Amino acid sequence: MQKHIAIVGAGLVGSLLACYLSKRGYKVSVFEKRPDMRLAGYIGGRSINLALSHRGWKALKKTGLDKTANAIAIPMKGRMIHQLSGSTDFIPYGTGEQAIYSISRGDLNRLMVEQADEFPHVDFYFNHRCDFIDFEKNKLRFEDTLNNRFVEVNTDIIFGADGAYSEVRYEMQKTPNFNINQQHEPYGYKELSIPPGKNGEHQLEKNALHIWPRGNFMMIALPNMDGSFTVTLFNSFKGENSFEHLTTGQEVETFFAQQFPDAVALMPNIKKDFFENPTSSLVTIRCFPWKYNHTCLIGDAAHAIVPFYGQGMNCGFEDVKELDEILDATGENWEAALDKFQHQRKPNGDAILDLALYNYIEMRDLSGREDFQLRLKIEKKIAAAFPDKFMTLYAMVTFSDFSYAEAKKRGEQQSELLDAIMQLPNIEQQWEGEAVMQMAKEWINKNR
Amino acid sequence: MQKHIAIVGAGLVGSLLACYLSKRGYKVSVFEKRPDMRLAGYIGGRSINLALSHRGWKALKKTGLDKTANAIAIPMKGRMIHQLSGSTDFIPYGTGEQAIYSISRGDLNRLMVEQADEFPHVDFYFNHRCDFIDFEKNKLRFEDTLNNRFVEVNTDIIFGADGAYSEVRYEMQKTPNFNINQQHEPYGYKELSIPPGKNGEHQLEKNALHIWPRGNFMMIALPNMDGSFTVTLFNSFKGENSFEHLTTGQEVETFFAQQFPDAVALMPNIKKDFFENPTSSLVTIRCFPWKYNHTCLIGDAAHAIVPFYGQGMNCGFEDVKELDEILDATGENWEAALDKFQHQRKPNGDAILDLALYNYIEMRDLSGREDFQLRLKIEKKIAAAFPDKFMTLYAMVTFSDFSYAEAKKRGEQQSELLDAIMQLPNIEQQWEGEAVMQMAKEWINKNR
């Protein structure tokens, strides 16, 4: 008999997983606690725009969903750094046409559910909140919040693709020997907006990710298809200049006028946005095991990370793609496949989690500093000179097939070289000279 | 109107808390997912015997429950170390009559529930599993597993006193900004037994906690009132000599004969006990905040620790006593009291958690070593010479009113002195000489 697979969560990862499993001939039921976003419209105001990159595209491609995404994606070829003075620096992410792609989480999710629903034997059940799991019998209980009743579902395999606050994980936490570390950061975020110009045009450079680095906090902006930008202020909850001191209209006005004068000129609704949108927190989840009997966590449910490397969705999509490859390799032996999956992906989840935490410092503080910008230039110059031996850390994470763990390890090694180069006397003047490339060459001969 | 307080968990901490709150005139309802232990008998086989000490006694005293406990407690004045050779060393815990008290968890729990039930306005509800909490409305939902129905309860204040695997905490984990670190140790335990002798006598020294330290694992035995000892093997799950290699009768026989020849001679049921009793895991929980609106965690639910300092119950009882003092200090302003409670107790929960983890190393390995036993002797000699300035770490934790955090801090400071003393040449010969006390005196003049 055809196996029945339950996926809890109809978000990005759940929808993609449904498509992959349908292609393998399984009967797939997807349960989502929120209402059908195709009917209700996506509830925004808490969603950072996403940056789709290599790993995400690659995973989408196998199901044809890359075409769907491509129609609503805007390439961002680099960071546009906005200094307090109003001057800007553009720092390309990669080379040539390399880019990351701004995409609306709500639009992408809606389109993915639409497409997944067209796949054979895939059914979606909305307003179904997972309430209990019997891990021995692969049985789930849902609260059907629309009809105010409880529904029991028998399945063969269960996936928890229900995000950072996964109900499946809460249930799994009660199984023996489950370890979890759930930590909220002392900083959070608030979504704001730059509307389109009079003729619907983007009021800032469209093909860039804009950053206003201000040391302990920052603002970013990502382009939308309608000419607007989704703007996000990341800031500490407490301390100087933090959210705790932004409680009155006057405080908000003064803060933005002082810190982001160029941006605020384009934000007529700043006070309304600020007080109507929630201040959201950011959570990091490390847990293991991901699998108990025939239930398995995937995506954010297994490894929720902060958004600063733009890899949360990409990592979740890569989870799905690698699971698919493991199912091939094990001949769809699910017991073996889920176990291999968790051991293969756990170190990568851990690696991107750490990289993402670190990248907040890089974005909010270092990216605005001249010495750091110089370091990035030197890193790129070395990468261009030794394309088979050396890639920038950003490129390894964002544009390569290296595992996250490998990218992190190589990045740490390379960082020692870059630290040494930055110690050279007068590096600001001589960075294009022979000495730098000589050091790089020696390091590569020794380490690669 | 009289406030209604719900306590989830009728264990040791929940029962004691019920007595304290009854004394203040509140209406108290205690909900417990297990059956009434007064009817069903306590389900054993997974319970380490407890060691009641100063903090626990002090908290019991305020409700008169100390008399109840005293009737079933056996004083243990020190550790009896059993070497592989069969020789034993007795190491007193303190001075004079100082002792910790072996007590059966099941018996104590049953008696405490009996007594708490006699307090005014205290009601117990067994077979009630907490299923959902509305933290805004202080409303709980229970599954009444005896009558197979759901019950909703409205209260003013809710306590989660439901242990390491607290259902209240699982619900609280879904509230914003809750941080938790739940880690299982790579070692676990198995309960065994030494029955009474022919005439009902204890077959080992009654007034001691027996330890068979074997480096990477250990066995301990605590006396019971009926002449038996509850024996516990603590061991790693994997690796040489670990639980994974104790799967056949022959393996178990060989292991015990080699490692615990003196004890196994007194354990006729060793194989039956070993295979009938579960191998249990040990979990450590660090979380914060403990309070959300008018719901608060207390005891193991807030700070589950490993059992190696014998402080889990004592810490939970001290929680209750300090909460009571805080209610006095705040004039029963619950909002302020619960907030003060969590901030006052959190550093102490963290401290005893770390001390307990460390103490496994001391018990299983160091306690059997001559140099460590010498160190304990020197520590005690200094404590005897400077009673107002210096207490042994064990005494600070077990026999004093120092907060756990203060005890840990002082212990770490004192450890530096003891490290230095142990470096003295020929310390084995000259430890009773002048040099040691001179060093101690200088250190105390500088640091205390």
PDB file of C-alpha atoms in Angstrom, chain A residues 131 141 167 170 173-174 177-184 281, chain B residues 131 141 167 170 173-174 177-184 281:
ATOM      1  CA  ASP A 131      -2.318  19.078  19.626  1.00  0.00           C
ATOM      2  CA  ARG A 141      -4.421  14.731  16.930  1.00  0.00           C
ATOM      3  CA  GLU A 167       4.188  22.030  17.879  1.00  0.00           C
ATOM      4  CA  TYR A 170       7.041  20.559  21.646  1.00  0.00           C
ATOM      5  CA  GLN A 173      10.480  17.336  23.635  1.00  0.00           C
ATOM      6  CA  LYS A 174       8.531  14.994  25.905  1.00  0.00           C
ATOM      7  CA  ASN A 177      16.605  12.010  25.729  1.00  0.00           C
ATOM      8  CA  PHE A 178      15.496  14.966  23.650  1.00  0.00           C
ATOM      9  CA  ASN A 179      17.902  17.883  24.044  1.00  0.00           C
ATOM     10  CA  ILE A 180      16.991  21.458  23.205  1.00  0.00           C
ATOM     11  CA  ASN A 181      18.436  24.888  23.629  1.00  0.00           C
ATOM     12  CA  GLN A 182      15.948  27.649  22.820  1.00  0.00           C
ATOM     13  CA  GLN A 183      17.378  31.143  23.254  1.00  0.00           C
ATOM     14  CA  HIS A 184      15.885  34.509  22.442  1.00  0.00           C
ATOM     15  CA  SER A 281      11.820  38.812  18.947  1.00  0.00           C
TER      16      SER A 281
ATOM     17  CA  ASP B 131      -3.186  19.827  28.991  1.00  0.00           C
ATOM     18  CA  ARG B 141      -7.411  22.577  31.270  1.00  0.00           C
ATOM     19  CA  GLU B 167       3.682  20.239  31.598  1.00  0.00           C
ATOM     20  CA  TYR B 170       5.961  23.001  28.166  1.00  0.00           C
ATOM     21  CA  GLN B 173       7.699  27.526  26.535  1.00  0.00           C
ATOM     22  CA  LYS B 174       5.180  28.750  23.963  1.00  0.00           C
ATOM     23  CA  ASN B 177      10.822  35.165  25.049  1.00  0.00           C
ATOM     24  CA  PHE B 178      10.988  31.970  27.070  1.00  0.00           C
ATOM     25  CA  ASN B 179      14.516  30.545  27.070  1.00  0.00           C
ATOM     26  CA  ILE B 180      15.283  26.950  27.896  1.00  0.00           C
ATOM     27  CA  ASN B 181      18.216  24.599  27.772  1.00  0.00           C
ATOM     28  CA  GLN B 182      17.219  20.969  28.350  1.00  0.00           C
ATOM     29  CA  GLN B 183      20.158  18.568  28.188  1.00  0.00           C
ATOM     30  CA  HIS B 184      20.322  14.868  28.917  1.00  0.00           C
ATOM     31  CA  SER B 281      18.329   9.049  32.004  1.00  0.00           C
TER      32      SER B 281
END
